[in-house]
Each structure stands twice: as structure tokens, then as C-alpha cells.
XYZ file of C-alpha atoms in Angstrom:
85
model
C -9.421 54.590 49.313
C -11.476 56.388 46.692
C -9.809 57.733 43.588
C -11.283 60.577 41.603
C -11.352 60.450 37.850
C -10.052 63.041 35.424
C -13.670 63.742 34.471
C -14.543 64.513 38.105
C -11.473 66.687 38.487
C -12.497 68.696 35.440
C -15.902 69.462 36.916
C -17.867 66.315 36.297
C -19.604 65.626 33.044
C -20.083 69.320 32.244
C -18.365 70.294 29.024
C -16.192 73.356 28.713
C -17.460 75.834 26.149
C -15.399 77.543 23.444
C -15.881 80.887 25.198
C -14.518 79.388 28.425
C -11.441 78.321 26.475
C -11.159 81.870 25.089
C -11.100 83.287 28.631
C -9.095 80.528 30.328
C -6.213 81.992 32.311
C -3.799 79.099 32.008
C -3.398 79.308 28.223
C -1.703 81.919 26.095
C -3.610 83.439 23.185
C -1.671 81.235 20.769
C -2.599 78.102 22.722
C -6.250 79.170 22.885
C -6.360 79.693 19.117
C -4.728 76.298 18.545
C -7.219 74.561 20.859
C -10.187 76.318 19.295
C -9.013 75.555 15.753
C -8.597 71.874 16.679
C -12.062 71.865 18.224
C -13.481 73.485 15.092
C -11.829 70.849 12.896
C -13.300 68.101 15.092
C -16.765 69.661 15.006
C -16.612 70.176 11.244
C -15.474 66.593 10.720
C -18.240 65.266 12.937
C -20.794 67.367 11.057
C -19.658 65.904 7.726
C -20.013 62.406 9.207
C -23.586 63.196 10.260
C -22.812 63.337 13.981
C -24.035 66.146 16.195
C -21.771 67.926 18.643
C -22.513 69.989 21.734
C -21.061 73.112 20.076
C -21.221 74.491 16.572
C -18.639 76.154 14.346
C -20.201 79.605 14.778
C -19.725 79.418 18.558
C -16.091 78.469 18.055
C -15.593 81.312 15.551
C -16.996 83.762 18.115
C -14.531 82.478 20.731
C -11.624 82.818 18.283
C -12.721 86.391 17.529
C -12.839 87.066 21.287
C -9.236 85.885 21.708
C -8.074 87.957 18.748
C -9.867 91.034 20.086
C -8.188 90.494 23.446
C -4.784 90.391 21.786
C -5.558 93.597 19.855
C -6.551 95.198 23.156
C -3.251 94.076 24.691
C -4.763 91.315 26.825
C -4.364 87.588 26.495
C -0.847 87.151 25.166
C 0.430 85.679 28.438
C -0.834 83.273 31.057
C -2.265 84.233 34.432
C 1.221 84.218 35.910
C 1.921 87.220 33.710
C -1.434 88.944 34.012
C -3.701 87.378 31.405
C -7.458 87.806 31.702
């Protein structure tokens, strides 16, 4: 019997982008902001250690701005079960 890995279940070795997090329907706006801020902290820390990451802080900032704009427009405060985008 073959077992799939978490990596395969999440779409293989493709990485999710900050903008995909910003538009993900299973997270509330608060959760998206928390995830993006954690990602930004990780990216910033890696940058200071001389490591390169697949995303940069500007891309994460743009995703955070997208979530905030969605909240201002009245979208994104709830999950898909409640009508999030």
C-alpha cells in the first residue's frame, strides 16, 4: 500500500506564495496576517543570516496590504464557510 506524504498532499514540491496565502479561503484575515507576519520574520531572519529565500519581504508586504484592503472592502474577515474570497 502506498502512502502519500504531506508534501504530495500540498501539491508536491511547489511552494505556496504570499499572495496565495492572502487569498486562501480557509483562513480568516487575522490568520492570514499572522501567517504572513511569521513568514516575513522568517525571511528577514534568513536574510540577516545570509541565506536566500524563495520570497522576499516586499512580496509579503504586498500580500499583507491585499488582506488589509480586502478587510476594508468588507471581504476576508471570515472563512469560506461564511463567504470569504
